[in-house]
């Protein structure tokens, strides 16, 4: 059975709806005076550019004198105390957070408490998809890229955010048009980043997590696209038009081996996900190659300090991105399917795998949008396996694995 999720990736909207309930329930821990404490500091940098308003499917109502919100998106009801109700109604009337904060300040709430409470309630409402955001983006902070036959448009509020996002892509141009398949906008709100997709859904993250968050969002959009039959968790490289797939669980060394093989002359097509069409053609997703801390010494030896900017994934793992200038963006046929088996010691060696075993392993590492391998997907997978050699690579050292794989690609193994 194919997975419904993809190695910890959840949909952006779903992730935005899963915040701890304490954030909203904490509204009840404040007195009525505190209630109007909410807003002072959140928008010192952004209030003039950003407007928060209730989501179109969020309904405010009174039940037996108690203020409640109904979320159409989340199909849930939340109770607000009088402070939360006051803020909500001010936003519904078109007031900015700054204006709401001034109103609360007249009730004697100190600025520090107001800022903390404002940040908490705004974060909670955003994460529960109860708020929408409007803003004006700069036209000179934008670029586009093509991944998996989709055009990706990116806009950012400033050059720093744009630089962080650009580091994700191997090749991009300076313009972002209105015909993008996937569009992303990033704006600062206090000390965090607010993100908006082409469907107007919003999410938030810390600046250090911006690039990994966007990568996860785009990846999921691509693997759920109806342009592809299913997706494989695999790195992909190309030599003279022939494709090499590196399959394995996180930590098996796909990215490190990809860096080694690119250095040896193979074309890079992606280090994480490969998209598969109904005809069995494969297309990598050539984001910048992603390296965890254990590979940074190798990165320094190969590229010096050019790519020393560090990003933080949602699981707390630190990564660095390495753009590959001549990344391969076309579809290809697989000539070699390599299943990685990383061990603590021993020589690198290849072992042949029969086609049925190879198919079973690939299905275990595959994703389909509805969680099922369709008949079209089965025949596509059959074409891939029939046209490729399937092998297991048992290895300890990446350098030795590189030598063995290059011998394979050069017809020496």
mmCIF file with all atom_site columns, C-alpha atoms in Angstrom, residues 126-305:
data_model
loop_
_atom_site.group_PDB
_atom_site.id
_atom_site.type_symbol
_atom_site.label_atom_id
_atom_site.label_alt_id
_atom_site.label_comp_id
_atom_site.label_asym_id
_atom_site.label_entity_id
_atom_site.label_seq_id
_atom_site.pdbx_PDB_ins_code
_atom_site.Cartn_x
_atom_site.Cartn_y
_atom_site.Cartn_z
_atom_site.occupancy
_atom_site.B_iso_or_equiv
_atom_site.pdbx_formal_charge
_atom_site.auth_seq_id
_atom_site.auth_comp_id
_atom_site.auth_asym_id
_atom_site.auth_atom_id
_atom_site.pdbx_PDB_model_num
ATOM 1   C CA . UNK A 1 126 ? -3.463 32.053 11.979  1.00 0.00 ? 126 UNK A CA 1
ATOM 2   C CA . UNK A 1 127 ? -2.657 28.442 12.818  1.00 0.00 ? 127 UNK A CA 1
ATOM 3   C CA . UNK A 1 128 ? -6.352 27.638 13.110  1.00 0.00 ? 128 UNK A CA 1
ATOM 4   C CA . UNK A 1 129 ? -6.981 29.209 9.680   1.00 0.00 ? 129 UNK A CA 1
ATOM 5   C CA . UNK A 1 130 ? -9.266 31.765 11.338  1.00 0.00 ? 130 UNK A CA 1
ATOM 6   C CA . UNK A 1 131 ? -7.481 34.790 9.870   1.00 0.00 ? 131 UNK A CA 1
ATOM 7   C CA . UNK A 1 132 ? -6.668 35.914 6.363   1.00 0.00 ? 132 UNK A CA 1
ATOM 8   C CA . UNK A 1 133 ? -3.888 38.290 5.460   1.00 0.00 ? 133 UNK A CA 1
ATOM 9   C CA . UNK A 1 134 ? -3.717 41.034 2.858   1.00 0.00 ? 134 UNK A CA 1
ATOM 10  C CA . UNK A 1 135 ? -0.495 42.751 1.920   1.00 0.00 ? 135 UNK A CA 1
ATOM 11  C CA . UNK A 1 136 ? 1.218  44.580 -0.906  1.00 0.00 ? 136 UNK A CA 1
ATOM 12  C CA . UNK A 1 137 ? 4.360  42.891 -2.188  1.00 0.00 ? 137 UNK A CA 1
ATOM 13  C CA . UNK A 1 138 ? 7.366  44.590 -3.717  1.00 0.00 ? 138 UNK A CA 1
ATOM 14  C CA . UNK A 1 139 ? 7.650  44.010 -7.443  1.00 0.00 ? 139 UNK A CA 1
ATOM 15  C CA . UNK A 1 140 ? 11.455 43.944 -7.381  1.00 0.00 ? 140 UNK A CA 1
ATOM 16  C CA . UNK A 1 141 ? 11.716 41.030 -4.901  1.00 0.00 ? 141 UNK A CA 1
ATOM 17  C CA . UNK A 1 142 ? 10.506 38.153 -7.045  1.00 0.00 ? 142 UNK A CA 1
ATOM 18  C CA . UNK A 1 143 ? 11.750 35.267 -9.143  1.00 0.00 ? 143 UNK A CA 1
ATOM 19  C CA . UNK A 1 144 ? 10.435 32.090 -10.746 1.00 0.00 ? 144 UNK A CA 1
ATOM 20  C CA . UNK A 1 145 ? 11.691 28.575 -11.340 1.00 0.00 ? 145 UNK A CA 1
ATOM 21  C CA . UNK A 1 146 ? 10.491 25.404 -13.057 1.00 0.00 ? 146 UNK A CA 1
ATOM 22  C CA . UNK A 1 147 ? 10.299 22.160 -11.087 1.00 0.00 ? 147 UNK A CA 1
ATOM 23  C CA . UNK A 1 148 ? 8.530  18.991 -12.140 1.00 0.00 ? 148 UNK A CA 1
ATOM 24  C CA . UNK A 1 149 ? 6.961  20.737 -15.176 1.00 0.00 ? 149 UNK A CA 1
ATOM 25  C CA . UNK A 1 150 ? 5.403  23.323 -12.866 1.00 0.00 ? 150 UNK A CA 1
ATOM 26  C CA . UNK A 1 151 ? 6.264  26.995 -12.811 1.00 0.00 ? 151 UNK A CA 1
ATOM 27  C CA . UNK A 1 152 ? 6.987  28.233 -9.297  1.00 0.00 ? 152 UNK A CA 1
ATOM 28  C CA . UNK A 1 153 ? 6.605  31.943 -8.553  1.00 0.00 ? 153 UNK A CA 1
ATOM 29  C CA . UNK A 1 154 ? 8.154  33.428 -5.409  1.00 0.00 ? 154 UNK A CA 1
ATOM 30  C CA . UNK A 1 155 ? 7.721  36.911 -3.956  1.00 0.00 ? 155 UNK A CA 1
ATOM 31  C CA . UNK A 1 156 ? 9.236  38.258 -0.761  1.00 0.00 ? 156 UNK A CA 1
ATOM 32  C CA . UNK A 1 157 ? 8.923  41.386 1.336   1.00 0.00 ? 157 UNK A CA 1
ATOM 33  C CA . UNK A 1 158 ? 12.652 42.116 1.345   1.00 0.00 ? 158 UNK A CA 1
ATOM 34  C CA . UNK A 1 159 ? 15.985 41.038 -0.082  1.00 0.00 ? 159 UNK A CA 1
ATOM 35  C CA . UNK A 1 160 ? 16.950 38.936 2.931   1.00 0.00 ? 160 UNK A CA 1
ATOM 36  C CA . UNK A 1 161 ? 13.848 36.762 2.648   1.00 0.00 ? 161 UNK A CA 1
ATOM 37  C CA . UNK A 1 162 ? 14.287 36.535 -1.110  1.00 0.00 ? 162 UNK A CA 1
ATOM 38  C CA . UNK A 1 163 ? 17.883 35.399 -0.695  1.00 0.00 ? 163 UNK A CA 1
ATOM 39  C CA . UNK A 1 164 ? 16.867 32.670 1.722   1.00 0.00 ? 164 UNK A CA 1
ATOM 40  C CA . UNK A 1 165 ? 14.256 31.408 -0.720  1.00 0.00 ? 165 UNK A CA 1
ATOM 41  C CA . UNK A 1 166 ? 16.496 31.665 -3.766  1.00 0.00 ? 166 UNK A CA 1
ATOM 42  C CA . UNK A 1 167 ? 19.015 29.384 -2.052  1.00 0.00 ? 167 UNK A CA 1
ATOM 43  C CA . UNK A 1 168 ? 16.530 26.531 -2.536  1.00 0.00 ? 168 UNK A CA 1
ATOM 44  C CA . UNK A 1 169 ? 16.717 26.587 -6.314  1.00 0.00 ? 169 UNK A CA 1
ATOM 45  C CA . UNK A 1 170 ? 19.461 25.540 -8.692  1.00 0.00 ? 170 UNK A CA 1
ATOM 46  C CA . UNK A 1 171 ? 18.321 27.911 -11.449 1.00 0.00 ? 171 UNK A CA 1
ATOM 47  C CA . UNK A 1 172 ? 15.860 30.797 -11.340 1.00 0.00 ? 172 UNK A CA 1
ATOM 48  C CA . UNK A 1 173 ? 15.048 33.898 -13.339 1.00 0.00 ? 173 UNK A CA 1
ATOM 49  C CA . UNK A 1 174 ? 14.336 37.382 -12.064 1.00 0.00 ? 174 UNK A CA 1
ATOM 50  C CA . UNK A 1 175 ? 10.631 37.585 -12.843 1.00 0.00 ? 175 UNK A CA 1
ATOM 51  C CA . UNK A 1 176 ? 7.545  36.033 -11.289 1.00 0.00 ? 176 UNK A CA 1
ATOM 52  C CA . UNK A 1 177 ? 4.585  36.048 -13.642 1.00 0.00 ? 177 UNK A CA 1
ATOM 53  C CA . UNK A 1 178 ? 0.879  35.728 -13.046 1.00 0.00 ? 178 UNK A CA 1
ATOM 54  C CA . UNK A 1 179 ? 0.663  32.311 -14.743 1.00 0.00 ? 179 UNK A CA 1
ATOM 55  C CA . UNK A 1 180 ? 2.489  30.411 -12.018 1.00 0.00 ? 180 UNK A CA 1
ATOM 56  C CA . UNK A 1 181 ? 1.228  26.923 -11.139 1.00 0.00 ? 181 UNK A CA 1
ATOM 57  C CA . UNK A 1 182 ? 2.481  27.359 -7.577  1.00 0.00 ? 182 UNK A CA 1
ATOM 58  C CA . UNK A 1 183 ? 2.858  30.823 -6.074  1.00 0.00 ? 183 UNK A CA 1
ATOM 59  C CA . UNK A 1 184 ? 4.346  31.719 -2.717  1.00 0.00 ? 184 UNK A CA 1
ATOM 60  C CA . UNK A 1 185 ? 4.631  35.053 -0.920  1.00 0.00 ? 185 UNK A CA 1
ATOM 61  C CA . UNK A 1 186 ? 6.634  35.724 2.247   1.00 0.00 ? 186 UNK A CA 1
ATOM 62  C CA . UNK A 1 187 ? 6.194  38.712 4.558   1.00 0.00 ? 187 UNK A CA 1
ATOM 63  C CA . UNK A 1 188 ? 7.650  39.573 7.955   1.00 0.00 ? 188 UNK A CA 1
ATOM 64  C CA . UNK A 1 189 ? 5.258  39.831 10.892  1.00 0.00 ? 189 UNK A CA 1
ATOM 65  C CA . UNK A 1 190 ? 7.191  40.851 13.972  1.00 0.00 ? 190 UNK A CA 1
ATOM 66  C CA . UNK A 1 191 ? 10.002 38.266 14.270  1.00 0.00 ? 191 UNK A CA 1
ATOM 67  C CA . UNK A 1 192 ? 8.434  35.541 12.168  1.00 0.00 ? 192 UNK A CA 1
ATOM 68  C CA . UNK A 1 193 ? 7.513  35.000 8.528   1.00 0.00 ? 193 UNK A CA 1
ATOM 69  C CA . UNK A 1 194 ? 3.943  34.807 7.259   1.00 0.00 ? 194 UNK A CA 1
ATOM 70  C CA . UNK A 1 195 ? 3.529  32.719 4.107   1.00 0.00 ? 195 UNK A CA 1
ATOM 71  C CA . UNK A 1 196 ? 0.688  32.811 1.620   1.00 0.00 ? 196 UNK A CA 1
ATOM 72  C CA . UNK A 1 197 ? 0.019  30.337 -1.192  1.00 0.00 ? 197 UNK A CA 1
ATOM 73  C CA . UNK A 1 198 ? -1.843 30.797 -4.457  1.00 0.00 ? 198 UNK A CA 1
ATOM 74  C CA . UNK A 1 199 ? -5.000 29.480 -2.780  1.00 0.00 ? 199 UNK A CA 1
ATOM 75  C CA . UNK A 1 200 ? -4.715 32.290 -0.171  1.00 0.00 ? 200 UNK A CA 1
ATOM 76  C CA . UNK A 1 201 ? -3.934 29.801 2.605   1.00 0.00 ? 201 UNK A CA 1
ATOM 77  C CA . UNK A 1 202 ? -1.503 31.213 5.138   1.00 0.00 ? 202 UNK A CA 1
ATOM 78  C CA . UNK A 1 203 ? 1.033  29.730 7.503   1.00 0.00 ? 203 UNK A CA 1
ATOM 79  C CA . UNK A 1 204 ? 3.940  31.002 9.557   1.00 0.00 ? 204 UNK A CA 1
ATOM 80  C CA . UNK A 1 205 ? 7.440  29.981 10.566  1.00 0.00 ? 205 UNK A CA 1
ATOM 81  C CA . UNK A 1 206 ? 10.642 31.373 11.985  1.00 0.00 ? 206 UNK A CA 1
ATOM 82  C CA . UNK A 1 207 ? 13.078 32.987 9.558   1.00 0.00 ? 207 UNK A CA 1
ATOM 83  C CA . UNK A 1 208 ? 15.608 30.170 9.985   1.00 0.00 ? 208 UNK A CA 1
ATOM 84  C CA . UNK A 1 209 ? 12.953 27.628 8.944   1.00 0.00 ? 209 UNK A CA 1
ATOM 85  C CA . UNK A 1 210 ? 11.699 29.568 5.919   1.00 0.00 ? 210 UNK A CA 1
ATOM 86  C CA . UNK A 1 211 ? 13.504 27.712 3.125   1.00 0.00 ? 211 UNK A CA 1
ATOM 87  C CA . UNK A 1 212 ? 12.829 24.184 4.501   1.00 0.00 ? 212 UNK A CA 1
ATOM 88  C CA . UNK A 1 213 ? 9.163  25.079 5.070   1.00 0.00 ? 213 UNK A CA 1
ATOM 89  C CA . UNK A 1 214 ? 8.764  26.309 1.497   1.00 0.00 ? 214 UNK A CA 1
ATOM 90  C CA . UNK A 1 215 ? 10.583 23.260 0.146   1.00 0.00 ? 215 UNK A CA 1
ATOM 91  C CA . UNK A 1 216 ? 8.186  20.949 1.996   1.00 0.00 ? 216 UNK A CA 1
ATOM 92  C CA . UNK A 1 217 ? 5.195  22.899 0.686   1.00 0.00 ? 217 UNK A CA 1
ATOM 93  C CA . UNK A 1 218 ? 6.323  22.863 -2.944  1.00 0.00 ? 218 UNK A CA 1
ATOM 94  C CA . UNK A 1 219 ? 7.346  19.201 -2.763  1.00 0.00 ? 219 UNK A CA 1
ATOM 95  C CA . UNK A 1 220 ? 3.958  18.158 -1.512  1.00 0.00 ? 220 UNK A CA 1
ATOM 96  C CA . UNK A 1 221 ? 2.189  20.208 -4.159  1.00 0.00 ? 221 UNK A CA 1
ATOM 97  C CA . UNK A 1 222 ? 4.274  18.511 -6.859  1.00 0.00 ? 222 UNK A CA 1
ATOM 98  C CA . UNK A 1 223 ? 3.813  14.948 -5.654  1.00 0.00 ? 223 UNK A CA 1
ATOM 99  C CA . UNK A 1 224 ? 0.046  15.528 -5.387  1.00 0.00 ? 224 UNK A CA 1
ATOM 100 C CA . UNK A 1 225 ? -0.141 16.945 -8.903  1.00 0.00 ? 225 UNK A CA 1
ATOM 101 C CA . UNK A 1 226 ? -2.326 15.065 -11.385 1.00 0.00 ? 226 UNK A CA 1
ATOM 102 C CA . UNK A 1 227 ? 0.420  15.497 -13.963 1.00 0.00 ? 227 UNK A CA 1
ATOM 103 C CA . UNK A 1 228 ? 2.241  12.554 -12.368 1.00 0.00 ? 228 UNK A CA 1
ATOM 104 C CA . UNK A 1 229 ? 1.050  9.019  -11.631 1.00 0.00 ? 229 UNK A CA 1
ATOM 105 C CA . UNK A 1 230 ? 3.075  8.572  -8.449  1.00 0.00 ? 230 UNK A CA 1
ATOM 106 C CA . UNK A 1 231 ? 6.335  9.632  -6.828  1.00 0.00 ? 231 UNK A CA 1
ATOM 107 C CA . UNK A 1 232 ? 9.389  7.828  -5.491  1.00 0.00 ? 232 UNK A CA 1
ATOM 108 C CA . UNK A 1 233 ? 11.511 8.738  -2.517  1.00 0.00 ? 233 UNK A CA 1
ATOM 109 C CA . UNK A 1 234 ? 14.790 8.711  -4.434  1.00 0.00 ? 234 UNK A CA 1
ATOM 110 C CA . UNK A 1 235 ? 17.689 10.833 -5.556  1.00 0.00 ? 235 UNK A CA 1
ATOM 111 C CA . UNK A 1 236 ? 18.139 10.966 -9.308  1.00 0.00 ? 236 UNK A CA 1
ATOM 112 C CA . UNK A 1 237 ? 21.186 11.539 -11.501 1.00 0.00 ? 237 UNK A CA 1
ATOM 113 C CA . UNK A 1 238 ? 21.818 11.220 -15.216 1.00 0.00 ? 238 UNK A CA 1
ATOM 114 C CA . UNK A 1 239 ? 24.818 10.090 -17.261 1.00 0.00 ? 239 UNK A CA 1
ATOM 115 C CA . UNK A 1 240 ? 24.671 10.394 -21.047 1.00 0.00 ? 240 UNK A CA 1
ATOM 116 C CA . UNK A 1 241 ? 20.870 10.331 -20.931 1.00 0.00 ? 241 UNK A CA 1
ATOM 117 C CA . UNK A 1 242 ? 20.736 7.259  -18.672 1.00 0.00 ? 242 UNK A CA 1
ATOM 118 C CA . UNK A 1 243 ? 19.135 7.652  -15.260 1.00 0.00 ? 243 UNK A CA 1
ATOM 119 C CA . UNK A 1 244 ? 20.439 6.488  -11.896 1.00 0.00 ? 244 UNK A CA 1
ATOM 120 C CA . UNK A 1 245 ? 18.023 6.283  -8.951  1.00 0.00 ? 245 UNK A CA 1
ATOM 121 C CA . UNK A 1 246 ? 19.328 6.164  -5.385  1.00 0.00 ? 246 UNK A CA 1
ATOM 122 C CA . UNK A 1 247 ? 16.604 4.797  -3.101  1.00 0.00 ? 247 UNK A CA 1
ATOM 123 C CA . UNK A 1 248 ? 16.675 4.647  0.664   1.00 0.00 ? 248 UNK A CA 1
ATOM 124 C CA . UNK A 1 249 ? 15.195 5.906  3.897   1.00 0.00 ? 249 UNK A CA 1
ATOM 125 C CA . UNK A 1 250 ? 16.290 9.279  5.357   1.00 0.00 ? 250 UNK A CA 1
ATOM 126 C CA . UNK A 1 251 ? 19.845 8.912  6.584   1.00 0.00 ? 251 UNK A CA 1
ATOM 127 C CA . UNK A 1 252 ? 20.820 6.342  3.961   1.00 0.00 ? 252 UNK A CA 1
ATOM 128 C CA . UNK A 1 253 ? 23.132 8.891  2.347   1.00 0.00 ? 253 UNK A CA 1
ATOM 129 C CA . UNK A 1 254 ? 21.297 9.862  -0.838  1.00 0.00 ? 254 UNK A CA 1
ATOM 130 C CA . UNK A 1 255 ? 22.292 13.525 -0.735  1.00 0.00 ? 255 UNK A CA 1
ATOM 131 C CA . UNK A 1 256 ? 25.914 12.927 0.235   1.00 0.00 ? 256 UNK A CA 1
ATOM 132 C CA . UNK A 1 257 ? 26.306 10.338 -2.514  1.00 0.00 ? 257 UNK A CA 1
ATOM 133 C CA . UNK A 1 258 ? 24.627 12.704 -4.965  1.00 0.00 ? 258 UNK A CA 1
ATOM 134 C CA . UNK A 1 259 ? 27.203 15.383 -4.104  1.00 0.00 ? 259 UNK A CA 1
ATOM 135 C CA . UNK A 1 260 ? 29.983 12.860 -4.664  1.00 0.00 ? 260 UNK A CA 1
ATOM 136 C CA . UNK A 1 261 ? 28.553 11.701 -7.982  1.00 0.00 ? 261 UNK A CA 1
ATOM 137 C CA . UNK A 1 262 ? 28.004 15.247 -9.247  1.00 0.00 ? 262 UNK A CA 1
ATOM 138 C CA . UNK A 1 263 ? 31.636 15.950 -8.420  1.00 0.00 ? 263 UNK A CA 1
ATOM 139 C CA . UNK A 1 264 ? 32.518 12.847 -10.458 1.00 0.00 ? 264 UNK A CA 1
ATOM 140 C CA . UNK A 1 265 ? 30.662 14.156 -13.511 1.00 0.00 ? 265 UNK A CA 1
ATOM 141 C CA . UNK A 1 266 ? 27.047 12.954 -13.296 1.00 0.00 ? 266 UNK A CA 1
ATOM 142 C CA . UNK A 1 267 ? 24.174 15.371 -13.924 1.00 0.00 ? 267 UNK A CA 1
ATOM 143 C CA . UNK A 1 268 ? 22.091 16.171 -10.863 1.00 0.00 ? 268 UNK A CA 1
ATOM 144 C CA . UNK A 1 269 ? 18.286 15.837 -11.140 1.00 0.00 ? 269 UNK A CA 1
ATOM 145 C CA . UNK A 1 270 ? 17.215 15.824 -7.483  1.00 0.00 ? 270 UNK A CA 1
ATOM 146 C CA . UNK A 1 271 ? 18.199 14.384 -4.116  1.00 0.00 ? 271 UNK A CA 1
ATOM 147 C CA . UNK A 1 272 ? 14.859 13.541 -2.514  1.00 0.00 ? 272 UNK A CA 1
ATOM 148 C CA . UNK A 1 273 ? 11.855 12.924 -4.780  1.00 0.00 ? 273 UNK A CA 1
ATOM 149 C CA . UNK A 1 274 ? 11.406 11.588 -8.311  1.00 0.00 ? 274 UNK A CA 1
ATOM 150 C CA . UNK A 1 275 ? 8.097  12.055 -10.151 1.00 0.00 ? 275 UNK A CA 1
ATOM 151 C CA . UNK A 1 276 ? 6.820  9.272  -12.413 1.00 0.00 ? 276 UNK A CA 1
ATOM 152 C CA . UNK A 1 277 ? 4.525  9.637  -15.412 1.00 0.00 ? 277 UNK A CA 1
ATOM 153 C CA . UNK A 1 278 ? 2.109  7.059  -16.823 1.00 0.00 ? 278 UNK A CA 1
ATOM 154 C CA . UNK A 1 279 ? 4.669  6.150  -19.487 1.00 0.00 ? 279 UNK A CA 1
ATOM 155 C CA . UNK A 1 280 ? 7.312  5.335  -16.890 1.00 0.00 ? 280 UNK A CA 1
ATOM 156 C CA . UNK A 1 281 ? 9.296  8.494  -17.608 1.00 0.00 ? 281 UNK A CA 1
ATOM 157 C CA . UNK A 1 282 ? 10.971 9.929  -14.503 1.00 0.00 ? 282 UNK A CA 1
ATOM 158 C CA . UNK A 1 283 ? 11.494 13.573 -13.595 1.00 0.00 ? 283 UNK A CA 1
ATOM 159 C CA . UNK A 1 284 ? 13.515 14.646 -10.590 1.00 0.00 ? 284 UNK A CA 1
ATOM 160 C CA . UNK A 1 285 ? 12.768 17.713 -8.484  1.00 0.00 ? 285 UNK A CA 1
ATOM 161 C CA . UNK A 1 286 ? 16.081 19.597 -8.675  1.00 0.00 ? 286 UNK A CA 1
ATOM 162 C CA . UNK A 1 287 ? 15.955 21.721 -5.575  1.00 0.00 ? 287 UNK A CA 1
ATOM 163 C CA . UNK A 1 288 ? 19.386 22.715 -4.379  1.00 0.00 ? 288 UNK A CA 1
ATOM 164 C CA . UNK A 1 289 ? 21.082 19.658 -2.936  1.00 0.00 ? 289 UNK A CA 1
ATOM 165 C CA . UNK A 1 290 ? 20.365 19.462 0.820   1.00 0.00 ? 290 UNK A CA 1
ATOM 166 C CA . UNK A 1 291 ? 23.166 18.439 3.169   1.00 0.00 ? 291 UNK A CA 1
ATOM 167 C CA . UNK A 1 292 ? 22.958 17.709 6.872   1.00 0.00 ? 292 UNK A CA 1
ATOM 168 C CA . UNK A 1 293 ? 25.732 18.489 9.301   1.00 0.00 ? 293 UNK A CA 1
ATOM 169 C CA . UNK A 1 294 ? 27.582 15.223 8.806   1.00 0.00 ? 294 UNK A CA 1
ATOM 170 C CA . UNK A 1 295 ? 28.323 16.180 5.178   1.00 0.00 ? 295 UNK A CA 1
ATOM 171 C CA . UNK A 1 296 ? 29.496 19.746 5.756   1.00 0.00 ? 296 UNK A CA 1
ATOM 172 C CA . UNK A 1 297 ? 33.188 18.794 5.878   1.00 0.00 ? 297 UNK A CA 1
ATOM 173 C CA . UNK A 1 298 ? 32.857 17.187 2.446   1.00 0.00 ? 298 UNK A CA 1
ATOM 174 C CA . UNK A 1 299 ? 31.009 20.263 1.239   1.00 0.00 ? 299 UNK A CA 1
ATOM 175 C CA . UNK A 1 300 ? 33.826 22.505 2.471   1.00 0.00 ? 300 UNK A CA 1
ATOM 176 C CA . UNK A 1 301 ? 36.443 20.372 0.725   1.00 0.00 ? 301 UNK A CA 1
ATOM 177 C CA . UNK A 1 302 ? 34.551 20.516 -2.571  1.00 0.00 ? 302 UNK A CA 1
ATOM 178 C CA . UNK A 1 303 ? 33.175 24.071 -2.498  1.00 0.00 ? 303 UNK A CA 1
ATOM 179 C CA . UNK A 1 304 ? 35.035 25.955 0.224   1.00 0.00 ? 304 UNK A CA 1
ATOM 180 C CA . UNK A 1 305 ? 32.804 28.265 2.243   1.00 0.00 ? 305 UNK A CA 1
#
